[in-house]
Structure formats: C-alpha cells, structure tokens
Short mmCIF file of C-alpha atoms in Angstrom, two decimals:
data_model
loop_
_atom_site.label_atom_id
_atom_site.label_comp_id
_atom_site.label_asym_id
_atom_site.label_seq_id
_atom_site.Cartn_x
_atom_site.Cartn_y
_atom_site.Cartn_z
CA MET A 24 -0.02 -0.09 -0.09
CA ILE A 25 2.26 2.57 1.12
CA GLY A 26 5.11 1.13 -1.91
CA SER A 27 2.02 2.59 -4.22
CA LEU A 28 3.01 5.98 -2.61
CA VAL A 29 6.15 6.02 -3.41
CA PRO A 30 7.29 7.54 -6.58
CA THR A 31 9.24 5.14 -8.89
CA GLU A 32 10.53 8.07 -11.04
CA LEU A 33 11.71 12.16 -10.05
CA LEU A 34 12.39 13.22 -13.41
CA GLY A 35 13.17 10.53 -15.05
CA LEU A 36 15.51 9.39 -12.02
CA GLY A 37 15.17 6.99 -9.76
CA PRO A 38 14.74 8.16 -6.28
CA GLU A 39 17.67 6.55 -4.94
CA LEU A 40 19.75 8.65 -7.35
CA PHE A 41 17.61 11.74 -7.00
CA GLY A 42 18.20 11.59 -3.47
CA LEU A 43 21.81 10.77 -4.21
CA PHE A 44 22.15 14.35 -6.04
CA VAL A 45 20.53 16.32 -3.84
CA VAL A 46 22.93 15.26 -1.18
CA PHE A 47 25.67 15.72 -3.90
CA GLY A 48 24.56 18.96 -4.25
CA PHE A 49 24.09 19.88 -0.38
CA MET A 50 28.16 19.22 -0.72
CA VAL A 51 28.65 21.14 -3.52
CA GLY A 52 26.65 24.63 -2.51
CA VAL A 53 28.16 24.27 1.12
CA PHE A 54 31.58 24.71 -0.46
CA PHE A 55 30.03 27.22 -2.84
CA GLY A 56 28.57 29.43 0.34
CA PHE A 57 31.95 28.86 2.31
CA PHE A 58 34.99 28.97 -0.04
CA GLY A 59 32.50 31.45 -3.28
CA MET A 60 33.52 29.07 -5.77
CA GLY A 61 30.52 26.71 -7.63
CA GLY A 62 32.64 23.56 -6.63
CA SER A 63 30.55 22.30 -10.04
CA PHE A 64 33.98 21.35 -10.90
CA LEU A 65 33.50 18.37 -9.37
CA VAL A 66 29.69 17.57 -10.59
CA THR A 67 30.76 17.54 -14.03
CA PRO A 68 33.46 14.27 -13.23
CA ALA A 69 31.08 13.12 -11.02
CA LEU A 70 28.50 12.28 -14.30
CA LEU A 71 31.56 11.49 -15.85
CA ILE A 72 32.27 8.55 -13.13
CA LEU A 73 28.56 7.64 -13.09
CA GLY A 74 28.84 6.92 -16.62
CA TYR A 75 27.01 9.87 -18.15
CA PRO A 76 27.88 10.79 -21.56
CA ALA A 77 30.58 14.04 -21.65
CA PRO A 78 27.88 16.11 -23.64
CA VAL A 79 25.27 15.32 -21.13
CA ALA A 80 27.73 15.73 -17.97
CA ILE A 81 29.02 19.36 -19.09
CA GLY A 82 25.75 20.37 -20.49
CA SER A 83 23.74 19.09 -17.13
CA SER A 84 26.91 20.69 -14.74
CA MET A 85 26.61 24.10 -16.82
CA THR A 86 22.68 24.76 -16.35
CA PHE A 87 22.80 23.44 -12.53
CA VAL A 88 25.86 26.49 -13.06
CA PHE A 89 23.14 28.74 -14.18
CA GLY A 90 20.61 28.30 -11.54
CA THR A 91 23.37 28.53 -8.27
CA ALA A 92 24.76 31.39 -10.61
CA ALA A 93 21.15 32.96 -10.41
CA ILE A 94 20.62 32.01 -6.73
CA ALA A 95 24.36 33.94 -5.39
CA THR A 96 23.96 36.70 -7.69
CA MET A 97 20.28 37.19 -6.36
CA LYS A 98 22.08 37.47 -3.14
CA HIS A 99 24.89 39.94 -3.80
CA HIS A 100 22.68 42.14 -5.54
CA ASP A 101 20.93 42.94 -3.08
CA ALA A 102 24.38 44.21 -0.94
CA GLY A 103 25.21 46.36 -4.19
CA GLN A 104 28.47 43.92 -4.93
CA VAL A 105 27.71 43.22 -9.04
CA ASP A 106 29.38 45.65 -11.83
CA TYR A 107 26.39 44.65 -14.40
CA LYS A 108 28.35 46.61 -17.33
CA LEU A 109 31.36 44.83 -16.88
CA GLY A 110 29.49 41.77 -16.69
CA ALA A 111 27.59 42.82 -19.86
CA LEU A 112 30.92 44.01 -21.37
CA MET A 113 32.34 40.41 -20.99
CA PHE A 114 29.44 38.65 -22.03
CA VAL A 115 30.37 39.00 -25.77
CA GLY A 116 33.84 37.29 -25.17
CA ILE A 117 32.17 34.29 -22.45
CA THR A 118 29.53 33.31 -25.60
CA LEU A 119 32.11 33.16 -27.91
CA GLY A 120 34.51 31.43 -25.88
CA ILE A 121 31.56 29.11 -24.70
CA GLU A 122 30.73 28.09 -28.43
CA LEU A 123 34.54 27.35 -29.23
CA GLY A 124 34.51 24.90 -26.01
CA SER A 125 31.62 23.39 -26.51
CA ARG A 126 32.73 22.78 -30.76
CA LEU A 127 35.32 21.11 -29.50
CA VAL A 128 33.60 18.85 -27.04
CA PHE A 129 31.58 17.43 -29.51
CA GLY A 130 34.08 17.28 -32.34
CA LEU A 131 36.20 14.88 -29.89
CA GLU A 132 32.98 12.94 -29.07
CA VAL A 133 32.34 12.25 -33.14
CA LEU A 134 36.10 11.30 -32.74
CA GLY A 135 35.22 9.09 -29.82
CA ILE A 136 37.71 11.04 -27.54
CA ALA A 137 35.85 13.74 -25.76
CA ASN A 138 35.56 11.02 -22.27
CA VAL A 139 38.93 10.73 -22.37
CA VAL A 140 40.25 14.27 -22.98
CA VAL A 141 37.50 16.18 -21.06
CA GLY A 142 38.61 13.72 -18.11
CA VAL A 143 42.75 14.01 -18.43
CA ALA A 144 42.16 17.74 -18.60
CA TYR A 145 40.28 17.60 -15.33
CA VAL A 146 42.88 15.44 -13.42
CA LEU A 147 45.71 18.34 -14.21
CA LEU A 148 43.12 20.89 -13.65
CA LEU A 149 41.70 19.72 -10.28
CA ALA A 150 45.52 19.00 -9.43
CA ALA A 151 46.71 22.64 -10.01
CA ILE A 152 43.95 24.03 -8.11
CA GLY A 153 44.30 21.12 -5.07
CA VAL A 154 47.78 22.09 -5.33
CA LEU A 155 47.44 26.30 -5.20
CA PHE A 156 44.66 25.90 -2.17
CA THR A 157 46.88 23.53 -0.44
CA ARG A 158 50.08 25.59 -0.57
CA SER A 159 48.21 28.95 0.43
CA ALA A 160 47.12 26.91 3.68
CA LEU A 161 50.45 25.98 4.24
CA ASP A 162 51.75 29.10 3.66
CA ALA A 163 49.02 31.36 5.38
CA GLU A 164 50.32 28.56 8.46
CA ASP A 165 53.71 29.87 8.42
CA ASP A 166 52.29 33.53 7.80
CA ALA A 167 50.09 33.05 11.35
CA GLU A 168 53.42 31.76 13.25
CA GLY A 169 55.27 35.09 12.03
CA ASP A 170 54.62 38.53 12.29
CA ASP A 171 51.08 39.22 13.38
CA ASP A 172 51.49 43.27 12.57
CA ALA A 173 50.84 42.89 8.90
CA ASP A 174 47.71 45.09 9.21
CA ASP A 175 48.16 48.50 8.03
CA GLY A 176 44.84 49.87 8.36
CA GLU A 177 43.45 49.51 4.50
CA ASP A 178 40.19 47.34 3.80
CA PRO A 179 41.60 44.16 1.92
CA ASP A 180 38.35 44.40 -0.51
CA ASP A 181 38.86 47.79 -1.22
CA GLU A 182 41.84 47.58 -3.18
CA VAL A 183 42.93 46.88 -6.63
CA PRO A 184 46.02 44.98 -7.12
CA ALA A 185 49.52 46.50 -8.48
CA ILE A 186 49.16 44.41 -11.63
CA ALA A 187 45.76 45.36 -12.62
CA ARG A 188 46.58 48.99 -12.10
CA THR A 189 49.47 48.40 -14.35
CA ILE A 190 47.47 46.79 -16.52
CA GLN A 191 45.36 49.30 -16.21
CA SER A 192 47.70 51.91 -17.58
CA TYR A 193 48.28 50.81 -20.88
CA GLU A 194 45.59 52.44 -22.74
CA ILE A 195 44.12 50.46 -25.47
CA PRO A 196 41.05 52.09 -27.06
CA PRO A 197 38.34 51.66 -26.74
CA MET A 198 38.70 52.46 -23.09
CA THR A 199 35.40 51.82 -20.97
CA THR A 200 34.93 53.45 -17.46
CA LEU A 201 33.92 50.72 -15.23
CA ALA A 202 31.03 50.89 -12.13
CA ASP A 203 33.83 52.12 -9.20
CA GLY A 204 35.32 54.99 -11.65
CA SER A 205 38.48 53.08 -12.76
CA ARG A 206 38.77 52.16 -16.88
CA ALA A 207 39.90 49.34 -18.64
CA SER A 208 39.82 48.34 -22.42
CA LEU A 209 37.37 46.51 -24.01
CA TRP A 210 40.50 44.16 -25.29
CA THR A 211 41.35 43.26 -21.60
CA ILE A 212 37.39 42.66 -20.74
CA SER A 213 36.76 40.50 -24.23
CA GLY A 214 40.12 38.61 -23.67
CA VAL A 215 39.49 37.49 -20.50
CA GLY A 216 35.74 36.66 -20.81
CA GLY A 217 36.62 34.45 -24.06
CA GLY A 218 39.01 32.53 -21.63
CA VAL A 219 37.17 31.85 -18.70
CA GLY A 220 34.37 30.92 -21.35
CA LEU A 221 36.44 28.43 -23.23
CA VAL A 222 37.14 26.98 -20.18
CA SER A 223 33.67 26.64 -19.21
CA GLY A 224 32.52 25.73 -22.75
CA PHE A 225 35.13 22.59 -22.69
CA LEU A 226 34.97 21.66 -19.07
CA GLY A 227 31.44 22.66 -17.77
CA VAL A 228 32.58 24.62 -15.03
CA GLY A 229 31.43 27.79 -14.02
CA GLY A 230 34.53 28.86 -14.37
CA GLY A 231 34.39 31.02 -11.25
CA PHE A 232 37.93 30.37 -10.13
CA VAL A 233 39.17 31.76 -12.91
CA ARG A 234 36.78 34.34 -13.65
CA MET A 235 37.33 36.34 -10.07
CA PRO A 236 41.05 36.38 -9.94
CA ALA A 237 41.02 37.04 -13.62
CA ILE A 238 38.36 39.97 -12.99
CA TYR A 239 40.64 41.19 -9.87
CA TYR A 240 44.08 40.70 -11.05
CA VAL A 241 43.62 41.53 -15.03
CA ILE A 242 40.75 43.98 -15.16
CA GLY A 243 41.01 45.21 -11.88
CA THR A 244 37.74 45.57 -9.44
CA SER A 245 37.59 45.63 -6.02
CA LEU A 246 37.06 42.48 -4.44
CA ALA A 247 33.89 42.31 -3.52
CA ALA A 248 33.00 43.84 -7.21
CA ALA A 249 35.18 40.65 -8.29
CA VAL A 250 32.98 38.08 -6.45
CA GLY A 251 29.58 39.90 -7.32
CA THR A 252 30.19 40.15 -11.02
CA SER A 253 32.14 37.09 -11.27
CA LEU A 254 28.98 35.27 -10.27
CA PHE A 255 26.98 37.42 -12.74
CA GLY A 256 29.62 36.10 -15.52
CA GLY A 257 28.90 32.89 -14.17
CA LEU A 258 24.85 33.19 -14.34
CA MET A 259 25.55 34.42 -17.96
CA SER A 260 27.94 31.65 -19.04
CA GLY A 261 25.95 29.10 -17.41
CA ALA A 262 22.81 30.58 -19.53
CA VAL A 263 24.82 30.12 -23.02
CA GLY A 264 26.25 26.74 -21.77
CA ALA A 265 22.77 25.66 -21.19
CA PHE A 266 21.59 27.20 -24.17
CA THR A 267 23.94 25.71 -26.39
CA TYR A 268 23.81 22.46 -25.04
CA GLY A 269 20.13 22.40 -24.29
CA ARG A 270 19.95 22.70 -28.46
CA ALA A 271 21.64 19.76 -28.36
CA GLY A 272 19.04 17.74 -26.23
CA VAL A 273 21.50 16.39 -24.11
CA ILE A 274 20.73 18.40 -20.53
CA ASP A 275 19.36 16.09 -18.11
CA LEU A 276 16.50 18.43 -16.25
CA GLY A 277 16.22 15.84 -13.24
CA ILE A 278 19.86 15.59 -12.63
CA VAL A 279 19.89 19.59 -12.43
CA THR A 280 16.75 19.88 -10.14
CA ALA A 281 18.64 17.03 -7.89
CA LEU A 282 21.60 19.43 -7.60
CA LEU A 283 19.90 22.83 -7.36
CA VAL A 284 17.40 21.19 -4.26
CA GLY A 285 20.70 20.31 -2.50
CA SER A 286 23.11 23.31 -3.19
CA ALA A 287 20.63 26.31 -2.79
CA LEU A 288 20.38 24.86 1.37
CA GLY A 289 24.02 24.13 1.61
CA ALA A 290 24.91 27.28 0.38
CA ARG A 291 22.74 29.00 2.44
CA ILE A 292 24.71 26.86 5.22
CA GLY A 293 28.10 27.69 3.65
CA SER A 294 27.65 31.05 3.74
CA SER A 295 26.44 31.39 7.16
CA ALA A 296 29.39 29.60 8.43
CA THR A 297 32.19 32.09 7.22
CA ALA A 298 30.61 34.30 10.06
CA TYR A 299 31.96 31.73 12.16
CA VAL A 300 34.56 29.40 10.81
CA ASP A 301 38.24 30.63 9.88
CA GLU A 302 38.59 30.05 6.34
CA GLU A 303 42.05 29.11 6.83
CA ASP A 304 41.29 26.20 9.37
CA VAL A 305 39.21 24.27 6.57
CA THR A 306 41.14 25.47 3.54
CA ILE A 307 43.74 23.04 3.32
CA TYR A 308 41.12 20.16 3.48
CA PHE A 309 39.64 21.77 0.87
CA GLY A 310 42.91 21.39 -1.68
CA LEU A 311 43.45 18.12 0.07
CA MET A 312 39.61 17.04 -1.21
CA LEU A 313 40.44 18.51 -4.79
CA LEU A 314 44.16 16.56 -4.97
CA VAL A 315 41.70 12.81 -3.87
CA ALA A 316 39.07 14.30 -6.67
CA SER A 317 41.92 14.84 -9.57
CA ALA A 318 43.43 10.93 -8.39
CA ALA A 319 39.51 9.97 -8.50
CA VAL A 320 38.95 10.96 -12.02
CA GLY A 321 42.64 9.54 -12.98
CA ILE A 322 41.30 5.98 -11.41
CA GLY A 323 38.28 6.65 -13.27
CA GLU A 324 39.64 6.98 -17.03
CA LEU A 325 41.97 4.03 -15.77
CA SER A 326 38.83 1.64 -15.17
CA ALA A 327 37.16 2.48 -19.20
CA TRP A 328 41.08 1.95 -19.94
CA LEU A 329 41.64 -1.58 -18.29
CA SER A 330 37.96 -2.56 -18.53
CA MET A 331 37.83 -2.57 -14.29
CA PRO A 332 34.61 -1.86 -13.00
CA VAL A 333 35.84 -2.04 -9.59
CA LEU A 334 38.14 0.99 -10.43
CA ASP A 335 35.42 2.71 -11.12
CA ARG A 336 33.30 2.24 -8.04
CA LEU A 337 36.73 3.01 -6.45
CA SER A 338 36.84 6.45 -8.11
CA PHE A 339 33.33 7.09 -7.32
CA LEU A 340 33.32 6.29 -3.80
CA LEU A 341 37.22 8.62 -3.46
CA LEU A 342 35.27 11.88 -5.16
CA ILE A 343 31.61 11.90 -2.91
CA GLY A 344 33.86 10.32 0.30
CA SER A 345 36.33 13.26 0.03
CA ALA A 346 34.07 15.71 -0.39
CA LEU A 347 31.41 14.32 1.89
CA LEU A 348 34.55 14.82 4.94
CA VAL A 349 35.24 18.16 3.70
CA CYS A 350 31.80 19.07 3.66
CA ALA A 351 31.69 17.41 7.93
CA VAL A 352 34.45 19.39 8.36
CA ILE A 353 33.37 22.78 7.58
CA LEU A 354 30.13 22.03 9.30
CA TYR A 355 31.94 20.56 12.51
CA HIS A 356 33.78 23.60 12.86
CA GLY A 357 30.87 25.86 12.12
CA ALA A 358 28.92 24.00 15.11
CA LEU A 359 31.62 24.19 17.67
CA ALA A 360 32.19 27.80 16.67
CA VAL A 361 28.40 28.38 17.45
CA ARG A 362 28.95 27.02 20.19
CA ARG A 363 31.80 29.34 21.65
CA THR A 364 29.96 32.05 20.58
CA ARG A 365 26.63 32.35 20.82
CA GLY A 366 27.10 29.93 24.20
CA VAL A 367 29.48 32.55 25.67
CA PRO A 368 27.67 35.73 26.84
CA GLY A 369 29.52 38.66 25.36
CA SER A 370 31.70 36.92 22.76
CA THR A 371 31.34 38.00 19.19
CA ARG A 372 30.86 36.23 15.42
CA ARG A 373 34.12 36.54 13.11
CA GLY A 374 34.43 40.00 11.36
CA GLU A 375 32.07 41.90 13.92
CA MET B 78 14.62 13.86 -18.98
CA THR B 79 16.32 16.23 -21.34
CA GLY B 80 14.04 19.30 -20.83
CA THR B 81 12.56 18.53 -24.97
CA GLU B 82 9.58 17.44 -23.84
CA LEU B 83 8.49 20.59 -22.27
CA LEU B 84 7.77 22.02 -25.57
CA ALA B 85 7.92 18.85 -27.81
CA GLY B 86 7.88 19.57 -31.44
CA ALA B 87 9.55 23.31 -31.09
CA SER B 88 12.40 23.82 -32.71
CA PRO B 89 15.91 23.45 -30.77
CA SER B 90 16.10 26.96 -29.94
CA VAL B 91 13.14 27.22 -27.94
CA GLN B 92 13.00 23.91 -26.26
CA ALA B 93 16.75 25.13 -25.16
CA LEU B 94 15.07 28.79 -23.59
CA ALA B 95 12.15 26.51 -22.15
CA VAL B 96 14.66 24.69 -20.11
CA ILE B 97 16.44 27.89 -19.36
CA GLY B 98 13.17 29.34 -18.08
CA VAL B 99 12.40 26.23 -16.05
CA VAL B 100 15.76 26.33 -13.98
CA LEU B 101 15.54 29.95 -13.72
CA LEU B 102 11.88 29.21 -12.00
CA GLU B 103 13.57 26.56 -9.76
CA ALA B 104 16.17 29.26 -8.63
CA ILE B 105 13.81 31.65 -7.62
CA ALA B 106 11.33 29.11 -5.83
CA LEU B 107 14.25 27.78 -3.91
CA TYR B 108 15.81 31.24 -3.22
CA VAL B 109 12.61 32.55 -1.44
CA GLY B 110 11.48 29.32 0.12
CA TYR B 111 14.93 28.42 1.85
CA GLY B 112 14.96 32.28 2.33
CA ALA B 113 11.70 32.09 4.26
CA VAL B 114 12.64 28.89 5.96
CA GLU B 115 15.77 30.43 7.43
CA GLU B 116 13.99 33.29 8.87
CA THR B 117 11.77 30.89 10.25
CA VAL B 118 13.98 28.63 12.01
CA GLY B 119 17.34 29.39 11.62
CA SER B 120 17.94 31.55 15.16
CA ALA B 121 15.91 28.53 17.20
CA VAL B 122 18.58 26.07 14.99
CA LEU B 123 21.56 28.42 16.14
CA ASP B 124 20.34 28.68 19.87
CA ARG B 125 20.10 24.65 19.93
CA LEU B 126 23.50 24.11 19.00
CA ALA B 127 24.76 26.93 20.91
CA ASN B 128 22.93 25.57 24.16
CA GLY B 129 24.13 21.55 22.44
CA ARG B 130 20.39 20.39 23.21
#
C-alpha cells in the first residue's frame, strides 16, 4: 500500500539516484557558500564517473551552474556588489569562448575521445587547483606563526592589486569606465571573457575559480565587486552553456533539479558558516579534497581503459567520500564555533 | 528527462530557452523558499546548537 505511494521516478531519475544528487548538490552548495566557488568542477567528473556521456555531463553541469549562479547573484545584488556593465561587456567574449569550447567537445565526441580528453583535462585542472589551495593554506600557517603586525589599516576588499593598475595604465582603445570609476580596455575585458568562456564550454564548469581572479587581477576591480561580478558572469556563462547544450537536447533536468535542491540549502549553510569559522582552518582540507578528486578522475579514466569496473566504484567512492569529509569538517567547525560564540555571553561573531 | 519533452515539436532553440526558464524558476523558488525557512527556524537552530541540546 505504502509502496504504491512512493514514486518510482522523479524527473526521470530513480528515488535513490535523485537523493544521491540532492546530497551531492548540498555538499557542492556548502563549498560554494563557504569558499565562494561553485564546486561545479566536481559535478562533471562525478557524472562522467557515473557513466553519463561527456556532452550530458557537461551540459547538465553548466545548467546547474546557471541555477546556482542565479541564486548567488540575487544575494550579491542585494549587497550592491555586482558591476552589471562589466558583466555585460564580458558577455560577448564569454559567448564566443563557450561556443568554441562546446564545438571542441562535440568534435572530440565524433572522434570518440571526448570522455578521455575531458577526463585528463580534469585530472590536471583539479590537481593544479588542489596544489594551489594546499600551498596557500600551508603558507598562511607559516605567516600566522611569523609576524602578526601585517595589518596596515586598509580594507583589502577595496584594494585594486598592483598588477591590475599596471594593466589599466596601458590605454588600448576603446576604453570604458567601470562602476567604481576606474577605466579598462575593452580588449582586456573581452580577452578575459573569451578565456573563461573557453574553459567553461570545454569542461562544463562555471569558471568562477578562473573568472574571479581574472576580474580582480587583470581587469582590476575591488575584491567584493570581483566576487559579485564573477557570479553574474557565471550566470551568463551558465545560460549560454545551457542554451548551447540544450539545443542539442543533452541536458538532464532531473539531475539539475536534484543538484539545485541540495545546493541552494547547502549554500545558505556554507555562507552562514563563514561568519563563524576561520577559512584557514578548513582551506587545507579543501585543497586535499581537490587532489583526491583529481586522483579519483584519473582512476575513473584507468577503469575505462583497463575495463575494470571495480576501479570505477573506487573512483566514485573517493570523489564522494572526500567531498563528504570536507563538508563534514566545515559543518563540525561551524557547530563548534557557534557553541563558542553564541554559548558564551559577551562573545562576538567573526568579522564583527 | 532532457527538457525537450517540455515543448515537444518546438525548435531546438525554443526548447533550450524553455529549459533555461524552468531552471530559473526553480532557482527563484528555492531562493525564496529556503529564505523563508531560514527566517523562520534559523535563529532557533543556532540557539539549539549553541546550547548543545
């Protein structure tokens, strides 16, 4: 009787698979809310390991990026941290880059090597970002043990890095004025948009981990505006990617919906946790998780090459297990910090 | 479910736009829905966590 009330399929997915994607989306959302990056670069490899063809994995991942970025942009819009003019100017470059990236994927698919090439690109990308995060966490620990008098009284969120000022000093027309009054060449803006779009279209990632630093270091805005505008850029890349792959009919709406249900909740919890948890406490775990994810995708590729399904299962367990562990670390540190700060009268939240 | 079922017979571009529209509506609904949940129970959850009960 009860069994007949349980749906056998939700948007084309079995309940177990739908639940798995909700949980995975929740973890990705916690990373997004806490670290300010979509974590969507974990979604495509997970779908590849689960056996989805590369165009389905990338198209669904990009559509998920669109939904997540829409939610995040709504939050940052309320805080006035989105430079819509800059975002709109980047749109042309992003569109061309995504088109080129998706053509590469479909071309490789015709040759029958899309999954291998995308998989190898992921192994390298995840390893590189993992090493960057781990090194930055270790360097921060060293700095913390050194001098504590680095605070010069300036708000780092308002600073434009020196390299960006140097790039802005080369006036290559046409020039445009950004929302904060600084000026940038349209060539720089289009170049950043095109490069990020290419990465997005080829790998099915939002590209926030490339776009945000590129806006901050190359175009030259404040950090807060770089984060907000990068999210708006993610919304546009996601929309263009969803349109490109949607036209080919390869987006799995069930996967996208399940991931969004989890990530929208996870992002709220992750973003609340930033008020309590010191990011440096968990950054090293995030870096190590990316290194494990890189190994997991590599093992997944080996599994297909050697025709050993057991390696596929190992690969999936490593990817989900490492993400689950880091998510648990963030939530555990968050719960401890809430107890410390709210449980003790007179204590304050981080940053207050 | 690829989204092409939403507007069967329509051109691929229209079907792709329908998918984007559906995902955008889902995103807005989730933003508003979870926002309401956070407003309602967020403080109580943090208090319970703080008091360890």
